[in-house]
Short mmCIF file of C-alpha atoms and ligand atoms in Angstrom, two decimals:
data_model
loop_
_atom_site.label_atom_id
_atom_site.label_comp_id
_atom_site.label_asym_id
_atom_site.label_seq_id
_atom_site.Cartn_x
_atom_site.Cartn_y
_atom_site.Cartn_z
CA UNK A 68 -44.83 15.08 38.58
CA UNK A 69 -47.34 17.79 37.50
CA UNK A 70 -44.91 20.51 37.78
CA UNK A 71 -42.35 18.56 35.63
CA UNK A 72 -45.43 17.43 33.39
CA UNK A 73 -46.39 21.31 32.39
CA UNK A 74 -43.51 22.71 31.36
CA UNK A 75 -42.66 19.27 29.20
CA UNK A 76 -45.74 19.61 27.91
CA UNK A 77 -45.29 23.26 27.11
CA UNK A 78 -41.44 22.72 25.67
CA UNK A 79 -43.72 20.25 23.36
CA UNK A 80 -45.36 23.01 21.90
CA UNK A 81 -43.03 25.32 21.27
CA UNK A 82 -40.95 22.29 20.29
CA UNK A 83 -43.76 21.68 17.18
CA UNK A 84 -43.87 25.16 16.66
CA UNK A 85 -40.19 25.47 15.53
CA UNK A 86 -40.93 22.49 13.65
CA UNK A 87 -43.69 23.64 11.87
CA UNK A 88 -41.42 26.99 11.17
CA UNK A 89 -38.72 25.23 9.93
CA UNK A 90 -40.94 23.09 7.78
CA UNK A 91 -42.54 26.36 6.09
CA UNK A 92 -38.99 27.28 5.92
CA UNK A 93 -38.04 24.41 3.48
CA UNK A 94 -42.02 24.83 1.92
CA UNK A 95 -40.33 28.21 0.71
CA UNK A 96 -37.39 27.17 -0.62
CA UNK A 97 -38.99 24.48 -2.37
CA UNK A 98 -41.30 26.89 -3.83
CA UNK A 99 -38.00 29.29 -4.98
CA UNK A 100 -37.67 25.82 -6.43
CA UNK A 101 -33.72 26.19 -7.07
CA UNK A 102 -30.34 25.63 -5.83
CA UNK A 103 -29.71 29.55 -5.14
CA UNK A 104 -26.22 28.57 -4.13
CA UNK A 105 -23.78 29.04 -7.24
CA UNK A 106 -22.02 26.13 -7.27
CA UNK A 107 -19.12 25.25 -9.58
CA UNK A 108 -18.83 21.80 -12.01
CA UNK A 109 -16.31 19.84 -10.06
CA UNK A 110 -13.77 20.62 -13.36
CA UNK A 111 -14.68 24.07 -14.09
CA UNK A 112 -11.38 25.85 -14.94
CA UNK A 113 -10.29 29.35 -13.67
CA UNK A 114 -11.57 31.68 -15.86
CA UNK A 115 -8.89 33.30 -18.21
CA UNK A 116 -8.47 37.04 -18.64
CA UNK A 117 -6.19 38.57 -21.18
CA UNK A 118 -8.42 41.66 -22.10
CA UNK A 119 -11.36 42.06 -19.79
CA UNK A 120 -14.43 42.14 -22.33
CA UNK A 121 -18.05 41.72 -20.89
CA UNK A 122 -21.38 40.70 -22.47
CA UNK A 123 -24.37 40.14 -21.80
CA UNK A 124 -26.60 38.18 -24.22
CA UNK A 125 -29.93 37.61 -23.61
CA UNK A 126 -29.69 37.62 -19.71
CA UNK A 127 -33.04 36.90 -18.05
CA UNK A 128 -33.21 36.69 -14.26
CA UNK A 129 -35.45 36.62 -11.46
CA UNK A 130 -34.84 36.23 -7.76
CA UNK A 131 -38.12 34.63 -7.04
CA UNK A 132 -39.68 32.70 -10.05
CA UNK A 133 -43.05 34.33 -10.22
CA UNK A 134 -41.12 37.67 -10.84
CA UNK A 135 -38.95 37.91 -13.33
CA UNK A 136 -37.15 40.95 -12.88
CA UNK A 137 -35.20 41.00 -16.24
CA UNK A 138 -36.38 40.00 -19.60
CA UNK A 139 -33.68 39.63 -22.02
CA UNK A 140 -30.63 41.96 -21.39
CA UNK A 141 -27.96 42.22 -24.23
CA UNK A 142 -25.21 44.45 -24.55
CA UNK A 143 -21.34 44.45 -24.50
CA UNK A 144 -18.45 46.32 -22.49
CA UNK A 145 -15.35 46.55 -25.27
CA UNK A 146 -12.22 45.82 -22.73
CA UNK A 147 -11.28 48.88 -21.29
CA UNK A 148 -14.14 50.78 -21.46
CA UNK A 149 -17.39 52.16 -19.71
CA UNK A 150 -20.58 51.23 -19.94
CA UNK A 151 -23.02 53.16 -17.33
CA UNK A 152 -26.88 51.91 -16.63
CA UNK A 153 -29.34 54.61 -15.34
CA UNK A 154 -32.92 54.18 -14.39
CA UNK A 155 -35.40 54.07 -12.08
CA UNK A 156 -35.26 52.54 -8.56
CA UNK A 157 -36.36 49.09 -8.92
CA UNK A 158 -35.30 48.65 -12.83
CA UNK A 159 -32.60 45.99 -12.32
CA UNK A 160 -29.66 47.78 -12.47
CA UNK A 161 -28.08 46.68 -9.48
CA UNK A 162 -28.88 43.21 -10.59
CA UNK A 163 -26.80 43.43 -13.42
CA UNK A 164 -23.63 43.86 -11.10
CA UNK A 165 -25.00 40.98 -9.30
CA UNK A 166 -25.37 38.68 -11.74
CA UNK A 167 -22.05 40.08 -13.51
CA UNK A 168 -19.73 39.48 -10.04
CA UNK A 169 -21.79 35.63 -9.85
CA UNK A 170 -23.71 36.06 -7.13
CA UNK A 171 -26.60 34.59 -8.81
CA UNK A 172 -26.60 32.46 -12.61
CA UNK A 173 -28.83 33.33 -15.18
CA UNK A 174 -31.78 31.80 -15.75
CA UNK A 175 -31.83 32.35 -19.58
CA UNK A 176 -29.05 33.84 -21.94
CA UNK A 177 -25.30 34.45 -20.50
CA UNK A 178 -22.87 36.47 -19.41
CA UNK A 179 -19.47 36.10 -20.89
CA UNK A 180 -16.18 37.60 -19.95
CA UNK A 181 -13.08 37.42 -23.01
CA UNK A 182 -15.90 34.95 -24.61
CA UNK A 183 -16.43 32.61 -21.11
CA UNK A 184 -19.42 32.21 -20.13
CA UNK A 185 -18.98 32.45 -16.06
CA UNK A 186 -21.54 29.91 -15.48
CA UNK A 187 -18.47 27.30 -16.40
CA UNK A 188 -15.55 28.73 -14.70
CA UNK A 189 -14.50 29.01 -10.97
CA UNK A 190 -16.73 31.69 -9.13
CA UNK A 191 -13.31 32.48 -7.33
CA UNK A 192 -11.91 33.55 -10.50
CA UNK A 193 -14.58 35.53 -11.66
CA UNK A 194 -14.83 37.23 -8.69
CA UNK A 195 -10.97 37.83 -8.32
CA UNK A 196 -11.44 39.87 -12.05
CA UNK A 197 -13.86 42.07 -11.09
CA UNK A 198 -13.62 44.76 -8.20
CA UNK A 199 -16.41 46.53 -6.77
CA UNK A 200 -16.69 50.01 -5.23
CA UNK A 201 -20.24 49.81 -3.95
CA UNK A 202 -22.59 52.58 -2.56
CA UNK A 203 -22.23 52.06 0.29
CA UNK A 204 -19.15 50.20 1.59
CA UNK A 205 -19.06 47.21 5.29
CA UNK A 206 -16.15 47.96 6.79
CA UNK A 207 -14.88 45.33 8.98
CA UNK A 208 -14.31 45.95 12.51
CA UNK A 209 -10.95 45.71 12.32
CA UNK A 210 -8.06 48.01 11.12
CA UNK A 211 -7.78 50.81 8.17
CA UNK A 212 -4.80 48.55 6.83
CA UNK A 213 -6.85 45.10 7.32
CA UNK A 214 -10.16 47.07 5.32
CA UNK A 215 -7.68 48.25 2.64
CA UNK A 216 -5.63 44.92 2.57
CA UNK A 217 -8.10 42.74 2.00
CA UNK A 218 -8.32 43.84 -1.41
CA UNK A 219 -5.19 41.69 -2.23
CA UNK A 220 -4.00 39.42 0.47
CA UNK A 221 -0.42 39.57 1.74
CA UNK A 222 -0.02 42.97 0.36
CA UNK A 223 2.77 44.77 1.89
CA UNK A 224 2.45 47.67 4.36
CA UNK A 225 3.98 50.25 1.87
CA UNK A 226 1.67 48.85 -1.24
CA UNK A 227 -1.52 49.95 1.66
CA UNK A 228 0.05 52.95 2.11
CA UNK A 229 0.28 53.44 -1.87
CA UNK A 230 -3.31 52.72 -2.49
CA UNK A 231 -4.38 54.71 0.44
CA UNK A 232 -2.67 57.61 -1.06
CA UNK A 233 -3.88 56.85 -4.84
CA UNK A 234 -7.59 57.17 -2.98
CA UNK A 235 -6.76 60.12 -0.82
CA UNK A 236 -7.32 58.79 1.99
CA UNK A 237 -4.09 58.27 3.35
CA UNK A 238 -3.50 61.18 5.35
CA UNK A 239 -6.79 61.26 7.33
CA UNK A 240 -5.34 57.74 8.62
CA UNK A 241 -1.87 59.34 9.21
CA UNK A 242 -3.58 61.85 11.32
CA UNK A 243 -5.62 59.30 13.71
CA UNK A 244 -3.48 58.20 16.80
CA UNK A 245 -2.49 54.72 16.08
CA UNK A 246 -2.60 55.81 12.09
CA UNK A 247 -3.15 52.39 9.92
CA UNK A 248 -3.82 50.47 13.19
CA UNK A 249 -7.23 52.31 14.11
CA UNK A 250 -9.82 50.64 14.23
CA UNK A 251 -13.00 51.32 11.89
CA UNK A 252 -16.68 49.66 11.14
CA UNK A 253 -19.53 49.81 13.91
CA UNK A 254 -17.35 49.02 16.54
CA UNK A 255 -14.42 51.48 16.14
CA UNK A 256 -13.71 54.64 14.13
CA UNK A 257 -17.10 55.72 12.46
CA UNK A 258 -16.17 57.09 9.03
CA UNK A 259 -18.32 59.70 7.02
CA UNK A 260 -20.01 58.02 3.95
CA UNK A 261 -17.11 60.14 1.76
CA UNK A 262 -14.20 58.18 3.65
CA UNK A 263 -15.82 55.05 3.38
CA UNK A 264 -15.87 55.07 -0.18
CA UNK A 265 -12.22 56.05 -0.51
CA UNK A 266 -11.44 52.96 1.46
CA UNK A 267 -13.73 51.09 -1.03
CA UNK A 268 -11.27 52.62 -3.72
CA UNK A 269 -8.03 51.73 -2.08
CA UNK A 270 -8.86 48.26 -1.79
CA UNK A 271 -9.88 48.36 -5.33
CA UNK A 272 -7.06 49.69 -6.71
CA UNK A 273 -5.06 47.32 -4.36
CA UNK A 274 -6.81 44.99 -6.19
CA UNK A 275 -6.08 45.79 -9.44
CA UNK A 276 -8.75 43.86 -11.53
CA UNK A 277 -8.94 44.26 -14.98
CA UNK A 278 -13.05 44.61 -14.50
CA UNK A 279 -14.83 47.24 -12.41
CA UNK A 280 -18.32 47.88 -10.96
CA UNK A 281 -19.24 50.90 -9.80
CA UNK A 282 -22.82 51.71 -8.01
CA UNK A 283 -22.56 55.24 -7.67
CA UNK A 284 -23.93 56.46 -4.03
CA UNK A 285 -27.76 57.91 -4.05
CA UNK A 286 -27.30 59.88 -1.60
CA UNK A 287 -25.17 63.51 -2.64
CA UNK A 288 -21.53 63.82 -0.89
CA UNK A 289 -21.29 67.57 -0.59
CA UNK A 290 -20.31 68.51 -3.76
CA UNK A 291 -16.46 69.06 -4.01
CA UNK A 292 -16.17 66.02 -2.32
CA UNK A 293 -18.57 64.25 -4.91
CA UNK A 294 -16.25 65.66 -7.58
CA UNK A 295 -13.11 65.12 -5.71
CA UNK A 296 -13.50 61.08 -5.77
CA UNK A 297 -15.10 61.19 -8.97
CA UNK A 298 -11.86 61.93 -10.09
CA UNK A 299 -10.21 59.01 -7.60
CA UNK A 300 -12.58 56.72 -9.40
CA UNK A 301 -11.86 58.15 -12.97
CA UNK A 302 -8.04 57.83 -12.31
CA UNK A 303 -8.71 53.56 -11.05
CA UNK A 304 -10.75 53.33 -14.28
CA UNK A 305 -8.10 54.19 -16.71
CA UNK A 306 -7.54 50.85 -19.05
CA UNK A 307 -10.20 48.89 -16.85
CA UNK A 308 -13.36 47.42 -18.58
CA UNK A 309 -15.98 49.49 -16.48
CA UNK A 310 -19.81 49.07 -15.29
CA UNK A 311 -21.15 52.05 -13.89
CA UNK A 312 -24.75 52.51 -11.77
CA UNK A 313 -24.75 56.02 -12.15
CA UNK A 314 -27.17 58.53 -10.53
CA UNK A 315 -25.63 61.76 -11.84
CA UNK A 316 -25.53 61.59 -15.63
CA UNK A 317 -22.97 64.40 -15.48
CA UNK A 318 -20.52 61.36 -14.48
CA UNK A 319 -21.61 59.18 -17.44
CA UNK A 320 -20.89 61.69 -20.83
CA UNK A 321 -18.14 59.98 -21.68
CA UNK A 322 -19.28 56.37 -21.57
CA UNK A 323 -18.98 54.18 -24.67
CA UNK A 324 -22.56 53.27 -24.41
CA UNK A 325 -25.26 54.65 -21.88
CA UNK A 326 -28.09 51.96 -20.80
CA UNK A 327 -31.54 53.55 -20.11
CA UNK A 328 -33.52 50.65 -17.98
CA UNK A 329 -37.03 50.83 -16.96
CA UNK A 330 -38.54 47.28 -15.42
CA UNK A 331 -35.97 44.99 -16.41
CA UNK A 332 -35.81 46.11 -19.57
CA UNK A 333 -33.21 48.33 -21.76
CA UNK A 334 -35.80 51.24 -23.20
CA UNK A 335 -32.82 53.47 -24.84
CA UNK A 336 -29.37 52.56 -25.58
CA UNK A 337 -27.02 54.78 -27.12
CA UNK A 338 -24.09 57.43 -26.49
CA UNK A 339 -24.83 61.00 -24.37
CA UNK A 340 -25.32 62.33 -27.83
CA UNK A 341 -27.09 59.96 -29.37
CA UNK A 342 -29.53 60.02 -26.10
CA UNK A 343 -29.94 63.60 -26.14
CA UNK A 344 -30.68 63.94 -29.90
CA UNK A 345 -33.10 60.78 -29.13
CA UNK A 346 -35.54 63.48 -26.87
CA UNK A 347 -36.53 60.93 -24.92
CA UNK A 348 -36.36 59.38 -21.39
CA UNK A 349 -32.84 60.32 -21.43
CA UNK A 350 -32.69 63.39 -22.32
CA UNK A 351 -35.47 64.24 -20.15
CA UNK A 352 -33.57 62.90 -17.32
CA UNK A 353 -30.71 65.01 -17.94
CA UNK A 354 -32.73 68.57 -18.70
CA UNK A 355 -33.99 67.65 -14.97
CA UNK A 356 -30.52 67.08 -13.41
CA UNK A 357 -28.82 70.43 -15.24
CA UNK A 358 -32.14 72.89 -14.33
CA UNK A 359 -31.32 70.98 -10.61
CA UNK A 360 -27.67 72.48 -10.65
P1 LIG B 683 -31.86 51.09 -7.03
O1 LIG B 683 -31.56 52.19 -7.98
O2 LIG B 683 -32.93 51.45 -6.04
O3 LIG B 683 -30.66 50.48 -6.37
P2 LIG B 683 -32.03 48.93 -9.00
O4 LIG B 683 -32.45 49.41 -10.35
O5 LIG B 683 -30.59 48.68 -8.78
O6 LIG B 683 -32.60 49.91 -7.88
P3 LIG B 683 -32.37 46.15 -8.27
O7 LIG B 683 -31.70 46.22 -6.94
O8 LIG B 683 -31.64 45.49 -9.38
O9 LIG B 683 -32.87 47.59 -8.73
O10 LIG B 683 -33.77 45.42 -8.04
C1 LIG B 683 -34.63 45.07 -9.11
C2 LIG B 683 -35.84 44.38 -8.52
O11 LIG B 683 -35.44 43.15 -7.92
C3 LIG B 683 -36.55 45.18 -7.45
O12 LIG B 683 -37.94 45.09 -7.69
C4 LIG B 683 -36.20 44.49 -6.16
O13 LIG B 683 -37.27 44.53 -5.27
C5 LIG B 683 -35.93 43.06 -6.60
N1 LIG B 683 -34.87 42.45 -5.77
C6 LIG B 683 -33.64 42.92 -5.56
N2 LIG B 683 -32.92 42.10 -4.78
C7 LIG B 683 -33.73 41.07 -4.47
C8 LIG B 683 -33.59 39.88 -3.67
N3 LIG B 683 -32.45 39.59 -3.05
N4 LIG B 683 -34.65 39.06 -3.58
C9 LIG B 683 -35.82 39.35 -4.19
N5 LIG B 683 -36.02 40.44 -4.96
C10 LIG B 683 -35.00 41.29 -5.09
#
């Protein structure tokens, strides 16, 4: 009886304990104090794309209510063109892309794509407009032409093979054993950071959406690599309506508008020109990255 009594009595414990730690768990999400899930109005209609325009009017957001991380973002991405964000670490410019691709709403202003705002529209649908090359791309453990599929299910063998080519990638596959069947991701083929991305491209341009994303990688590719798929991803971006994270202004001259962010806020807006001619944050920035080269 006493044996069987102690470890009852002990399972009670830890029992209360889990309790108590799920309770605090549900304290905290009561204290988020929202429904972080997006969820769609039972008659929200697929959102409609004939051109691809973005804006952004007003956005404010904040992942945890007592810190806001941006206060009022407005600006607007003409269909088929680029609009690149630089700033510091920290300054909200990943969750622009974020908030663009719906993975959180807004908590003030909108987004609106060809004059929607997504909020009302089917998060599948916004999500099958926009295509994301991120820095850093999860590769599933599965096979090249699964990873590069999955950017459009039931493509075709020979439309895999197309993109794979488009991104360069293709023969590095061709020369692996069991070519498009290899294995990749933690558990099979371990590609270099460089190869990875490609992927990230071929399943974008697979994809084909009329809306990009792109969050540039941090860290440097060796250079002529770093310059090859900079042209991979210049070639996917022709006629797309394109958001760019960019680290390396040198990528970013020829966007339609460049956004200067600094704490969740936009502190200088404008062309390269207009930036440099500005002598400010900008153009500091980009006297540092040309002495660096
Ligand atoms: P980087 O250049 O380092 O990628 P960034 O400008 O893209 O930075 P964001 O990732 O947009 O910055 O982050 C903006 C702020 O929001 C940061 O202070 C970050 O700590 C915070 N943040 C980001 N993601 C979350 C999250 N899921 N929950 C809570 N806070 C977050």
């Amino acid at each position: 009886m006493i044996q069987l009594y102690i470890p009852l009595n002990f399972l009670g414990v830890i029992y209360r304990e889990i309790k108590q730690s799920l309770t605090d768990l549900e304290k905290m999400f009561q204290l988020l104090s929202r429904e972080r899930e997006v969820a769609d109005a039972p008659d929200a209609p697929a959102l409609d794309v004939p051109h691809g325009a973005v804006r952004f009017e007003d956005v404010r957001f904040a992942y945890d209510p007592e810190r806001p991380i941006l206060h009022g973002i407005s600006f607007e991405i003409p269909a088929g063109k680029k609009v690149a964000v630089v700033g510091p670490s920290g300054s909200g410019k990943s969750t622009l892309a974020r908030l663009l691709y719906r993975f959180y709403d807004v908590d003030g202003g909108c987004i609106r794509i060809d004059g929607q705002d997504i909020r009302a529209v089917q998060q599948g649908s916004v999500r099958r407009a926009i295509g994301i090359v991120p820095q850093d791309t999860v590769l599933f453990n599965d096979s090249v032409a699964y990873n590069i599929g999955y950017g459009r299910p039931g493509a075709t063998q020979a439309e895999i093979e197309a993109a794979a080519k488009a991104a360069h990638i293709h023969g590095f596959i061709a020369a692996t054993p069991k070519g498009y069947d290899t294995t990749v991701g933690e558990r099979g083929l371990k590609l270099s950071g460089g190869e990875k991305q490609r992927v990230a491209i071929a399943r974008t341009l697979l994809k084909n959406p009329p809306i990009l994303i792109f969050d540039e990688a941090t860290s440097a590719l060796d250079s002529s690599n770093e310059r090859a798929i900079q042209a991979e991803l210049e070639a996917a971006a022709q006629n797309k309506t394109v958001l760019v994270i960019a680290h390396r202004l040198s990528t970013i001259v020829d966007a339609h508008e460049i956004l200067v962010m600094e704490q969740g806020r936009i502190i200088e807006r404008g062309t390269h020109a207009d930036l440099l001619a500005q002598q400010g944050r900008y153009a500091r920035m980009w006297a540092l990255q040309q002495a660096a080269h």
